C-alpha cells in the first residue's frame, strides 16, 4: 500500500514537529489514487487541515511564467536567441562582475544576455538571498525582491539592470531572478500585466480559480500558516 506509506510519512513528520499541516495528492494514469489532508492550519489555528486549503507556491510560479512565455513564443512574439535588451533596453550596457574584489571590478558583456538564458538560469543574474558575493549583497541593498513592496515589476527590473551580473551570459548556471525578468518580458510582449496574463490566458481557462498573487478576502480562512526553521 504505497499511498499508505505517504500517510505514515506525513503523520510522522507532523508528530516530530517538522510539518504543521499538509495536503498530498498522487495521480496515476489520469486518476487520483491518493488525496489526503493531515495536521492543522497553524500553531494558532487548531482547525484540522482540509484538502481545499490554500498554500504559498513560491517558485512554482516559475513554470507558470515559463508557460506564459512559451505561449507568446508560439504566437511569434520573439525568438529564443533574441537579446533581452531588444525588449528591455536597460540591459544593453549591464556590466559583469569579474568574480572577485569589489562591485566596481567589472567588465563589459562579451556576448549579450539572450531570452533563452532566462529560461535556463544562465543569464548571469542571481538572488540576494544567496549571500555568496558582493553582487548578491547589492541585490539586498537595493531591495530587489520579487514580489515585494519595492516597486512594480517594471521598476524592479530597471533597477536590477543597473547591478552587475555574476558571470558572462550563457557561461554559468545560477538560480536567480531570471524568471522574474522573463515575467517582465511577458508584460512587454503581451501588453498585459503578468497577473492579468496569468488570469486571462492560463488560470481561468484551466479552472485554477484559487491561484493568484494574492488571497481574496473570502478565501482568507482557507490560507494555511507558513513557518520556517529557526536555524
JSON list of C-alpha atoms in Angstrom, two decimals:
[
{"chain": "A", "resi": 1, "resn": "UNK", "atom": "CA", "xyz": [0.00, 0.00, 0.00]},
{"chain": "A", "resi": 2, "resn": "UNK", "atom": "CA", "xyz": [2.30, 2.76, -1.24]},
{"chain": "A", "resi": 3, "resn": "UNK", "atom": "CA", "xyz": [-0.24, 5.60, -0.73]},
{"chain": "A", "resi": 4, "resn": "UNK", "atom": "CA", "xyz": [-0.43, 4.38, 2.86]},
{"chain": "A", "resi": 5, "resn": "UNK", "atom": "CA", "xyz": [3.32, 4.92, 3.13]},
{"chain": "A", "resi": 6, "resn": "UNK", "atom": "CA", "xyz": [2.73, 8.59, 2.25]},
{"chain": "A", "resi": 7, "resn": "UNK", "atom": "CA", "xyz": [0.20, 8.86, 5.07]},
{"chain": "A", "resi": 8, "resn": "UNK", "atom": "CA", "xyz": [2.63, 7.24, 7.52]},
{"chain": "A", "resi": 9, "resn": "UNK", "atom": "CA", "xyz": [5.48, 9.54, 6.49]},
{"chain": "A", "resi": 10, "resn": "UNK", "atom": "CA", "xyz": [3.40, 12.72, 6.74]},
{"chain": "A", "resi": 11, "resn": "UNK", "atom": "CA", "xyz": [1.94, 11.78, 10.11]},
{"chain": "A", "resi": 12, "resn": "UNK", "atom": "CA", "xyz": [5.43, 11.01, 11.43]},
{"chain": "A", "resi": 13, "resn": "UNK", "atom": "CA", "xyz": [6.78, 14.38, 10.24]},
{"chain": "A", "resi": 14, "resn": "UNK", "atom": "CA", "xyz": [3.85, 16.19, 11.86]},
{"chain": "A", "resi": 15, "resn": "UNK", "atom": "CA", "xyz": [4.33, 14.28, 15.12]},
{"chain": "A", "resi": 16, "resn": "UNK", "atom": "CA", "xyz": [8.05, 15.18, 15.11]},
{"chain": "A", "resi": 17, "resn": "UNK", "atom": "CA", "xyz": [7.22, 18.88, 14.64]},
{"chain": "A", "resi": 18, "resn": "UNK", "atom": "CA", "xyz": [8.78, 19.11, 11.18]},
{"chain": "A", "resi": 19, "resn": "UNK", "atom": "CA", "xyz": [5.47, 19.89, 9.48]},
{"chain": "A", "resi": 20, "resn": "UNK", "atom": "CA", "xyz": [2.36, 21.69, 10.66]},
{"chain": "A", "resi": 21, "resn": "UNK", "atom": "CA", "xyz": [-0.15, 20.55, 8.08]},
{"chain": "A", "resi": 22, "resn": "UNK", "atom": "CA", "xyz": [-0.12, 19.06, 4.59]},
{"chain": "A", "resi": 23, "resn": "UNK", "atom": "CA", "xyz": [-2.23, 18.17, 1.60]},
{"chain": "A", "resi": 24, "resn": "UNK", "atom": "CA", "xyz": [-0.84, 15.36, -0.53]},
{"chain": "A", "resi": 25, "resn": "UNK", "atom": "CA", "xyz": [-2.08, 14.14, -3.89]},
{"chain": "A", "resi": 26, "resn": "UNK", "atom": "CA", "xyz": [-0.89, 11.39, -6.23]},
{"chain": "A", "resi": 27, "resn": "UNK", "atom": "CA", "xyz": [-2.37, 10.74, -9.66]},
{"chain": "A", "resi": 28, "resn": "UNK", "atom": "CA", "xyz": [-1.58, 7.77, -11.91]},
{"chain": "A", "resi": 29, "resn": "UNK", "atom": "CA", "xyz": [-2.77, 7.14, -15.44]},
{"chain": "A", "resi": 30, "resn": "UNK", "atom": "CA", "xyz": [-5.12, 10.10, -15.23]},
{"chain": "A", "resi": 31, "resn": "UNK", "atom": "CA", "xyz": [-6.76, 9.01, -11.98]},
{"chain": "A", "resi": 32, "resn": "UNK", "atom": "CA", "xyz": [-6.30, 10.37, -8.46]},
{"chain": "A", "resi": 33, "resn": "UNK", "atom": "CA", "xyz": [-5.18, 7.47, -6.25]},
{"chain": "A", "resi": 34, "resn": "UNK", "atom": "CA", "xyz": [-4.30, 9.44, -3.12]},
{"chain": "A", "resi": 35, "resn": "UNK", "atom": "CA", "xyz": [-5.70, 12.77, -1.89]},
{"chain": "A", "resi": 36, "resn": "UNK", "atom": "CA", "xyz": [-5.40, 13.47, 1.79]},
{"chain": "A", "resi": 37, "resn": "UNK", "atom": "CA", "xyz": [-5.12, 16.31, 4.32]},
{"chain": "A", "resi": 38, "resn": "UNK", "atom": "CA", "xyz": [-3.25, 15.95, 7.60]},
{"chain": "A", "resi": 39, "resn": "UNK", "atom": "CA", "xyz": [-2.28, 18.11, 10.54]},
{"chain": "A", "resi": 40, "resn": "UNK", "atom": "CA", "xyz": [-3.57, 21.59, 11.33]},
{"chain": "A", "resi": 41, "resn": "UNK", "atom": "CA", "xyz": [-3.79, 25.01, 9.71]},
{"chain": "A", "resi": 42, "resn": "UNK", "atom": "CA", "xyz": [-1.31, 26.57, 12.14]},
{"chain": "A", "resi": 43, "resn": "UNK", "atom": "CA", "xyz": [0.08, 26.86, 15.65]},
{"chain": "A", "resi": 44, "resn": "UNK", "atom": "CA", "xyz": [-2.60, 29.41, 16.48]},
{"chain": "A", "resi": 45, "resn": "UNK", "atom": "CA", "xyz": [-5.24, 27.82, 14.24]},
{"chain": "A", "resi": 46, "resn": "UNK", "atom": "CA", "xyz": [-6.12, 24.40, 15.57]},
{"chain": "A", "resi": 47, "resn": "UNK", "atom": "CA", "xyz": [-8.57, 23.53, 12.82]},
{"chain": "A", "resi": 48, "resn": "UNK", "atom": "CA", "xyz": [-7.79, 20.26, 11.02]},
{"chain": "A", "resi": 49, "resn": "UNK", "atom": "CA", "xyz": [-6.16, 20.79, 7.63]},
{"chain": "A", "resi": 50, "resn": "UNK", "atom": "CA", "xyz": [-8.59, 20.45, 4.70]},
{"chain": "A", "resi": 51, "resn": "UNK", "atom": "CA", "xyz": [-7.96, 19.38, 1.12]},
{"chain": "A", "resi": 52, "resn": "UNK", "atom": "CA", "xyz": [-9.06, 22.77, -0.23]},
{"chain": "A", "resi": 53, "resn": "UNK", "atom": "CA", "xyz": [-6.55, 24.71, 1.90]},
{"chain": "A", "resi": 54, "resn": "UNK", "atom": "CA", "xyz": [-4.51, 27.44, 0.19]},
{"chain": "A", "resi": 55, "resn": "UNK", "atom": "CA", "xyz": [-0.71, 27.43, 0.31]},
{"chain": "A", "resi": 56, "resn": "UNK", "atom": "CA", "xyz": [2.03, 29.77, -0.92]},
{"chain": "A", "resi": 57, "resn": "UNK", "atom": "CA", "xyz": [3.62, 28.23, -4.01]},
{"chain": "A", "resi": 58, "resn": "UNK", "atom": "CA", "xyz": [6.75, 30.42, -4.16]},
{"chain": "A", "resi": 59, "resn": "UNK", "atom": "CA", "xyz": [8.98, 29.30, -7.05]},
{"chain": "A", "resi": 60, "resn": "UNK", "atom": "CA", "xyz": [6.30, 27.05, -8.51]},
{"chain": "A", "resi": 61, "resn": "UNK", "atom": "CA", "xyz": [5.24, 30.34, -10.07]},
{"chain": "A", "resi": 62, "resn": "UNK", "atom": "CA", "xyz": [8.28, 29.87, -12.33]},
{"chain": "A", "resi": 63, "resn": "UNK", "atom": "CA", "xyz": [6.76, 27.12, -14.50]},
{"chain": "A", "resi": 64, "resn": "UNK", "atom": "CA", "xyz": [3.58, 29.19, -14.88]},
{"chain": "A", "resi": 65, "resn": "UNK", "atom": "CA", "xyz": [5.67, 32.17, -16.04]},
{"chain": "A", "resi": 66, "resn": "UNK", "atom": "CA", "xyz": [7.57, 29.92, -18.44]},
{"chain": "A", "resi": 67, "resn": "UNK", "atom": "CA", "xyz": [4.31, 28.57, -19.85]},
{"chain": "A", "resi": 68, "resn": "UNK", "atom": "CA", "xyz": [3.14, 32.15, -20.42]},
{"chain": "A", "resi": 69, "resn": "UNK", "atom": "CA", "xyz": [6.38, 32.99, -22.23]},
{"chain": "A", "resi": 70, "resn": "UNK", "atom": "CA", "xyz": [6.19, 29.87, -24.42]},
{"chain": "A", "resi": 71, "resn": "UNK", "atom": "CA", "xyz": [2.59, 30.66, -25.35]},
{"chain": "A", "resi": 72, "resn": "UNK", "atom": "CA", "xyz": [3.83, 34.01, -26.66]},
{"chain": "A", "resi": 73, "resn": "UNK", "atom": "CA", "xyz": [6.71, 32.25, -28.42]},
{"chain": "A", "resi": 74, "resn": "UNK", "atom": "CA", "xyz": [4.15, 30.11, -30.25]},
{"chain": "A", "resi": 75, "resn": "UNK", "atom": "CA", "xyz": [2.39, 33.33, -31.25]},
{"chain": "A", "resi": 76, "resn": "UNK", "atom": "CA", "xyz": [5.59, 34.66, -32.83]},
{"chain": "A", "resi": 77, "resn": "UNK", "atom": "CA", "xyz": [6.27, 37.47, -30.33]},
{"chain": "A", "resi": 78, "resn": "UNK", "atom": "CA", "xyz": [10.00, 36.73, -30.08]},
{"chain": "A", "resi": 79, "resn": "UNK", "atom": "CA", "xyz": [12.80, 34.24, -30.79]},
{"chain": "A", "resi": 80, "resn": "UNK", "atom": "CA", "xyz": [14.73, 32.37, -28.10]},
{"chain": "A", "resi": 81, "resn": "UNK", "atom": "CA", "xyz": [18.01, 33.77, -29.44]},
{"chain": "A", "resi": 82, "resn": "UNK", "atom": "CA", "xyz": [16.79, 37.37, -29.27]},
{"chain": "A", "resi": 83, "resn": "UNK", "atom": "CA", "xyz": [18.83, 39.61, -26.95]},
{"chain": "A", "resi": 84, "resn": "UNK", "atom": "CA", "xyz": [16.89, 40.55, -23.82]},
{"chain": "A", "resi": 85, "resn": "UNK", "atom": "CA", "xyz": [17.93, 44.16, -24.49]},
{"chain": "A", "resi": 86, "resn": "UNK", "atom": "CA", "xyz": [15.87, 44.12, -27.69]},
{"chain": "A", "resi": 87, "resn": "UNK", "atom": "CA", "xyz": [12.78, 44.30, -25.46]},
{"chain": "A", "resi": 88, "resn": "UNK", "atom": "CA", "xyz": [14.33, 45.65, -22.23]},
{"chain": "A", "resi": 89, "resn": "UNK", "atom": "CA", "xyz": [16.90, 48.24, -23.36]},
{"chain": "A", "resi": 90, "resn": "UNK", "atom": "CA", "xyz": [18.05, 48.78, -19.77]},
{"chain": "A", "resi": 91, "resn": "UNK", "atom": "CA", "xyz": [20.10, 45.56, -20.09]},
{"chain": "A", "resi": 92, "resn": "UNK", "atom": "CA", "xyz": [22.10, 46.85, -23.07]},
{"chain": "A", "resi": 93, "resn": "UNK", "atom": "CA", "xyz": [25.06, 48.03, -21.01]},
{"chain": "A", "resi": 94, "resn": "UNK", "atom": "CA", "xyz": [24.74, 45.90, -17.88]},
{"chain": "A", "resi": 95, "resn": "UNK", "atom": "CA", "xyz": [28.25, 45.14, -16.62]},
{"chain": "A", "resi": 96, "resn": "UNK", "atom": "CA", "xyz": [29.63, 41.78, -15.49]},
{"chain": "A", "resi": 97, "resn": "UNK", "atom": "CA", "xyz": [31.42, 41.32, -12.16]},
{"chain": "A", "resi": 98, "resn": "UNK", "atom": "CA", "xyz": [34.84, 39.70, -12.64]},
{"chain": "A", "resi": 99, "resn": "UNK", "atom": "CA", "xyz": [34.32, 37.27, -9.78]},
{"chain": "A", "resi": 100, "resn": "UNK", "atom": "CA", "xyz": [36.49, 38.87, -7.13]},
{"chain": "A", "resi": 101, "resn": "UNK", "atom": "CA", "xyz": [37.01, 42.17, -5.38]},
{"chain": "A", "resi": 102, "resn": "UNK", "atom": "CA", "xyz": [34.53, 44.99, -5.08]},
{"chain": "A", "resi": 103, "resn": "UNK", "atom": "CA", "xyz": [31.38, 45.64, -7.06]},
{"chain": "A", "resi": 104, "resn": "UNK", "atom": "CA", "xyz": [33.37, 48.08, -9.20]},
{"chain": "A", "resi": 105, "resn": "UNK", "atom": "CA", "xyz": [35.59, 45.26, -10.54]},
{"chain": "A", "resi": 106, "resn": "UNK", "atom": "CA", "xyz": [33.56, 44.75, -13.72]},
{"chain": "A", "resi": 107, "resn": "UNK", "atom": "CA", "xyz": [33.85, 44.22, -17.45]},
{"chain": "A", "resi": 108, "resn": "UNK", "atom": "CA", "xyz": [31.56, 44.53, -20.46]},
{"chain": "A", "resi": 109, "resn": "UNK", "atom": "CA", "xyz": [29.38, 41.66, -21.64]},
{"chain": "A", "resi": 110, "resn": "UNK", "atom": "CA", "xyz": [31.32, 39.61, -24.20]},
{"chain": "A", "resi": 111, "resn": "UNK", "atom": "CA", "xyz": [28.02, 38.39, -25.66]},
{"chain": "A", "resi": 112, "resn": "UNK", "atom": "CA", "xyz": [24.53, 39.62, -24.83]},
{"chain": "A", "resi": 113, "resn": "UNK", "atom": "CA", "xyz": [22.02, 38.07, -22.47]},
{"chain": "A", "resi": 114, "resn": "UNK", "atom": "CA", "xyz": [19.53, 36.14, -24.61]},
{"chain": "A", "resi": 115, "resn": "UNK", "atom": "CA", "xyz": [15.92, 35.23, -23.89]},
{"chain": "A", "resi": 116, "resn": "UNK", "atom": "CA", "xyz": [16.83, 31.54, -23.72]},
{"chain": "A", "resi": 117, "resn": "UNK", "atom": "CA", "xyz": [19.33, 32.32, -20.94]},
{"chain": "A", "resi": 118, "resn": "UNK", "atom": "CA", "xyz": [16.41, 33.46, -18.76]},
{"chain": "A", "resi": 119, "resn": "UNK", "atom": "CA", "xyz": [14.65, 30.11, -19.23]},
{"chain": "A", "resi": 120, "resn": "UNK", "atom": "CA", "xyz": [17.88, 28.24, -18.43]},
{"chain": "A", "resi": 121, "resn": "UNK", "atom": "CA", "xyz": [19.10, 30.37, -15.49]},
{"chain": "A", "resi": 122, "resn": "UNK", "atom": "CA", "xyz": [22.32, 31.06, -17.37]},
{"chain": "A", "resi": 123, "resn": "UNK", "atom": "CA", "xyz": [21.69, 34.80, -17.70]},
{"chain": "A", "resi": 124, "resn": "UNK", "atom": "CA", "xyz": [24.31, 35.86, -15.16]},
{"chain": "A", "resi": 125, "resn": "UNK", "atom": "CA", "xyz": [21.61, 37.06, -12.78]},
{"chain": "A", "resi": 126, "resn": "UNK", "atom": "CA", "xyz": [21.43, 35.96, -9.14]},
{"chain": "A", "resi": 127, "resn": "UNK", "atom": "CA", "xyz": [19.36, 36.16, -5.94]},
{"chain": "A", "resi": 128, "resn": "UNK", "atom": "CA", "xyz": [20.05, 38.42, -2.98]},
{"chain": "A", "resi": 129, "resn": "UNK", "atom": "CA", "xyz": [19.38, 35.60, -0.51]},
{"chain": "A", "resi": 130, "resn": "UNK", "atom": "CA", "xyz": [22.31, 33.58, -1.89]},
{"chain": "A", "resi": 131, "resn": "UNK", "atom": "CA", "xyz": [24.66, 35.59, 0.38]},
{"chain": "A", "resi": 132, "resn": "UNK", "atom": "CA", "xyz": [27.59, 34.43, -1.76]},
{"chain": "A", "resi": 133, "resn": "UNK", "atom": "CA", "xyz": [29.21, 37.61, -3.12]},
{"chain": "A", "resi": 134, "resn": "UNK", "atom": "CA", "xyz": [29.09, 41.39, -3.44]},
{"chain": "A", "resi": 135, "resn": "UNK", "atom": "CA", "xyz": [26.53, 41.18, -6.25]},
{"chain": "A", "resi": 136, "resn": "UNK", "atom": "CA", "xyz": [24.09, 39.33, -4.01]},
{"chain": "A", "resi": 137, "resn": "UNK", "atom": "CA", "xyz": [24.73, 41.98, -1.37]},
{"chain": "A", "resi": 138, "resn": "UNK", "atom": "CA", "xyz": [23.84, 44.73, -3.83]},
{"chain": "A", "resi": 139, "resn": "UNK", "atom": "CA", "xyz": [20.55, 42.95, -4.54]},
{"chain": "A", "resi": 140, "resn": "UNK", "atom": "CA", "xyz": [19.78, 43.15, -0.84]},
{"chain": "A", "resi": 141, "resn": "UNK", "atom": "CA", "xyz": [20.95, 46.76, -0.62]},
{"chain": "A", "resi": 142, "resn": "UNK", "atom": "CA", "xyz": [18.60, 47.78, -3.43]},
{"chain": "A", "resi": 143, "resn": "UNK", "atom": "CA", "xyz": [15.74, 45.60, -2.16]},
{"chain": "A", "resi": 144, "resn": "UNK", "atom": "CA", "xyz": [15.45, 43.62, -5.37]},
{"chain": "A", "resi": 145, "resn": "UNK", "atom": "CA", "xyz": [12.58, 41.44, -4.20]},
{"chain": "A", "resi": 146, "resn": "UNK", "atom": "CA", "xyz": [10.03, 39.74, -6.47]},
{"chain": "A", "resi": 147, "resn": "UNK", "atom": "CA", "xyz": [7.31, 40.20, -5.41]},
{"chain": "A", "resi": 148, "resn": "UNK", "atom": "CA", "xyz": [7.74, 42.86, -2.81]},
{"chain": "A", "resi": 149, "resn": "UNK", "atom": "CA", "xyz": [6.89, 46.38, -1.77]},
{"chain": "A", "resi": 150, "resn": "UNK", "atom": "CA", "xyz": [9.86, 47.96, -3.53]},
{"chain": "A", "resi": 151, "resn": "UNK", "atom": "CA", "xyz": [8.06, 48.82, -6.77]},
{"chain": "A", "resi": 152, "resn": "UNK", "atom": "CA", "xyz": [6.32, 47.40, -9.83]},
{"chain": "A", "resi": 153, "resn": "UNK", "atom": "CA", "xyz": [7.83, 44.60, -11.87]},
{"chain": "A", "resi": 154, "resn": "UNK", "atom": "CA", "xyz": [8.89, 47.17, -14.47]},
{"chain": "A", "resi": 155, "resn": "UNK", "atom": "CA", "xyz": [10.58, 49.37, -11.86]},
{"chain": "A", "resi": 156, "resn": "UNK", "atom": "CA", "xyz": [12.37, 46.47, -10.19]},
{"chain": "A", "resi": 157, "resn": "UNK", "atom": "CA", "xyz": [13.72, 45.11, -13.47]},
{"chain": "A", "resi": 158, "resn": "UNK", "atom": "CA", "xyz": [15.05, 48.53, -14.41]},
{"chain": "A", "resi": 159, "resn": "UNK", "atom": "CA", "xyz": [16.89, 48.74, -11.08]},
{"chain": "A", "resi": 160, "resn": "UNK", "atom": "CA", "xyz": [18.11, 45.19, -11.49]},
{"chain": "A", "resi": 161, "resn": "UNK", "atom": "CA", "xyz": [19.71, 46.02, -14.85]},
{"chain": "A", "resi": 162, "resn": "UNK", "atom": "CA", "xyz": [21.96, 48.54, -13.09]},
{"chain": "A", "resi": 163, "resn": "UNK", "atom": "CA", "xyz": [23.55, 45.82, -10.93]},
{"chain": "A", "resi": 164, "resn": "UNK", "atom": "CA", "xyz": [26.46, 43.82, -12.43]},
{"chain": "A", "resi": 165, "resn": "UNK", "atom": "CA", "xyz": [25.90, 40.21, -13.46]},
{"chain": "A", "resi": 166, "resn": "UNK", "atom": "CA", "xyz": [27.82, 37.50, -11.60]},
{"chain": "A", "resi": 167, "resn": "UNK", "atom": "CA", "xyz": [29.02, 35.86, -14.85]},
{"chain": "A", "resi": 168, "resn": "UNK", "atom": "CA", "xyz": [29.02, 36.36, -18.59]},
{"chain": "A", "resi": 169, "resn": "UNK", "atom": "CA", "xyz": [25.59, 35.43, -20.05]},
{"chain": "A", "resi": 170, "resn": "UNK", "atom": "CA", "xyz": [25.44, 31.83, -21.23]},
{"chain": "A", "resi": 171, "resn": "UNK", "atom": "CA", "xyz": [28.57, 30.67, -19.37]},
{"chain": "A", "resi": 172, "resn": "UNK", "atom": "CA", "xyz": [27.28, 29.57, -15.97]},
{"chain": "A", "resi": 173, "resn": "UNK", "atom": "CA", "xyz": [24.13, 28.19, -14.37]},
{"chain": "A", "resi": 174, "resn": "UNK", "atom": "CA", "xyz": [22.93, 30.13, -11.34]},
{"chain": "A", "resi": 175, "resn": "UNK", "atom": "CA", "xyz": [19.50, 30.00, -9.74]},
{"chain": "A", "resi": 176, "resn": "UNK", "atom": "CA", "xyz": [18.25, 33.56, -9.98]},
{"chain": "A", "resi": 177, "resn": "UNK", "atom": "CA", "xyz": [15.65, 36.18, -10.72]},
{"chain": "A", "resi": 178, "resn": "UNK", "atom": "CA", "xyz": [15.84, 35.17, -14.39]},
{"chain": "A", "resi": 179, "resn": "UNK", "atom": "CA", "xyz": [12.21, 34.04, -14.40]},
{"chain": "A", "resi": 180, "resn": "UNK", "atom": "CA", "xyz": [11.13, 37.35, -12.88]},
{"chain": "A", "resi": 181, "resn": "UNK", "atom": "CA", "xyz": [12.76, 39.15, -15.82]},
{"chain": "A", "resi": 182, "resn": "UNK", "atom": "CA", "xyz": [11.01, 36.68, -18.11]},
{"chain": "A", "resi": 183, "resn": "UNK", "atom": "CA", "xyz": [7.76, 37.71, -16.43]},
{"chain": "A", "resi": 184, "resn": "UNK", "atom": "CA", "xyz": [8.51, 41.33, -17.29]},
{"chain": "A", "resi": 185, "resn": "UNK", "atom": "CA", "xyz": [9.06, 40.27, -20.90]},
{"chain": "A", "resi": 186, "resn": "UNK", "atom": "CA", "xyz": [5.63, 38.60, -20.87]},
{"chain": "A", "resi": 187, "resn": "UNK", "atom": "CA", "xyz": [4.22, 42.02, -20.00]},
{"chain": "A", "resi": 188, "resn": "UNK", "atom": "CA", "xyz": [6.13, 43.69, -22.83]},
{"chain": "A", "resi": 189, "resn": "UNK", "atom": "CA", "xyz": [5.18, 41.09, -25.42]},
{"chain": "A", "resi": 190, "resn": "UNK", "atom": "CA", "xyz": [1.51, 40.80, -24.42]},
{"chain": "A", "resi": 191, "resn": "UNK", "atom": "CA", "xyz": [0.68, 44.35, -23.34]},
{"chain": "A", "resi": 192, "resn": "UNK", "atom": "CA", "xyz": [-0.88, 42.92, -20.17]},
{"chain": "A", "resi": 193, "resn": "UNK", "atom": "CA", "xyz": [0.35, 42.85, -16.60]},
{"chain": "A", "resi": 194, "resn": "UNK", "atom": "CA", "xyz": [1.77, 39.47, -15.63]},
{"chain": "A", "resi": 195, "resn": "UNK", "atom": "CA", "xyz": [-1.10, 38.96, -13.21]},
{"chain": "A", "resi": 196, "resn": "UNK", "atom": "CA", "xyz": [-3.69, 39.73, -15.90]},
{"chain": "A", "resi": 197, "resn": "UNK", "atom": "CA", "xyz": [-1.99, 37.43, -18.42]},
{"chain": "A", "resi": 198, "resn": "UNK", "atom": "CA", "xyz": [-1.90, 34.58, -15.91]},
{"chain": "A", "resi": 199, "resn": "UNK", "atom": "CA", "xyz": [-5.57, 35.01, -15.07]},
{"chain": "A", "resi": 200, "resn": "UNK", "atom": "CA", "xyz": [-6.93, 35.52, -18.59]},
{"chain": "A", "resi": 201, "resn": "UNK", "atom": "CA", "xyz": [-4.76, 33.10, -20.55]},
{"chain": "A", "resi": 202, "resn": "UNK", "atom": "CA", "xyz": [-3.83, 30.33, -18.09]},
{"chain": "A", "resi": 203, "resn": "UNK", "atom": "CA", "xyz": [-5.52, 30.22, -14.69]},
{"chain": "A", "resi": 204, "resn": "UNK", "atom": "CA", "xyz": [-9.16, 30.85, -15.59]},
{"chain": "A", "resi": 205, "resn": "UNK", "atom": "CA", "xyz": [-9.14, 28.61, -18.71]},
{"chain": "A", "resi": 206, "resn": "UNK", "atom": "CA", "xyz": [-7.70, 25.78, -16.57]},
{"chain": "A", "resi": 207, "resn": "UNK", "atom": "CA", "xyz": [-10.17, 26.36, -13.74]},
{"chain": "A", "resi": 208, "resn": "UNK", "atom": "CA", "xyz": [-7.40, 27.39, -11.32]},
{"chain": "A", "resi": 209, "resn": "UNK", "atom": "CA", "xyz": [-9.70, 29.90, -9.64]},
{"chain": "A", "resi": 210, "resn": "UNK", "atom": "CA", "xyz": [-7.84, 29.89, -6.32]},
{"chain": "A", "resi": 211, "resn": "UNK", "atom": "CA", "xyz": [-4.38, 30.57, -7.79]},
{"chain": "A", "resi": 212, "resn": "UNK", "atom": "CA", "xyz": [-3.07, 34.13, -7.90]},
{"chain": "A", "resi": 213, "resn": "UNK", "atom": "CA", "xyz": [-0.68, 36.68, -6.46]},
{"chain": "A", "resi": 214, "resn": "UNK", "atom": "CA", "xyz": [-2.95, 37.39, -3.50]},
{"chain": "A", "resi": 215, "resn": "UNK", "atom": "CA", "xyz": [-5.64, 35.68, -1.45]},
{"chain": "A", "resi": 216, "resn": "UNK", "atom": "CA", "xyz": [-9.12, 37.08, -1.88]},
{"chain": "A", "resi": 217, "resn": "UNK", "atom": "CA", "xyz": [-10.89, 38.21, 1.27]},
{"chain": "A", "resi": 218, "resn": "UNK", "atom": "CA", "xyz": [-13.44, 35.43, 1.06]},
{"chain": "A", "resi": 219, "resn": "UNK", "atom": "CA", "xyz": [-10.71, 32.79, 1.00]},
{"chain": "A", "resi": 220, "resn": "UNK", "atom": "CA", "xyz": [-8.62, 34.04, 3.91]},
{"chain": "A", "resi": 221, "resn": "UNK", "atom": "CA", "xyz": [-9.91, 31.33, 6.25]},
{"chain": "A", "resi": 222, "resn": "UNK", "atom": "CA", "xyz": [-8.52, 28.66, 3.88]},
{"chain": "A", "resi": 223, "resn": "UNK", "atom": "CA", "xyz": [-4.99, 30.17, 3.92]},
{"chain": "A", "resi": 224, "resn": "UNK", "atom": "CA", "xyz": [-2.54, 27.93, 5.76]},
{"chain": "A", "resi": 225, "resn": "UNK", "atom": "CA", "xyz": [0.10, 29.43, 8.06]},
{"chain": "A", "resi": 226, "resn": "UNK", "atom": "CA", "xyz": [3.74, 29.50, 6.97]},
{"chain": "A", "resi": 227, "resn": "UNK", "atom": "CA", "xyz": [6.71, 28.62, 9.17]},
{"chain": "A", "resi": 228, "resn": "UNK", "atom": "CA", "xyz": [10.45, 28.40, 8.61]},
{"chain": "A", "resi": 229, "resn": "UNK", "atom": "CA", "xyz": [13.24, 26.75, 10.62]},
{"chain": "A", "resi": 230, "resn": "UNK", "atom": "CA", "xyz": [14.81, 28.77, 13.43]},
{"chain": "A", "resi": 231, "resn": "UNK", "atom": "CA", "xyz": [18.27, 27.63, 12.35]}
]
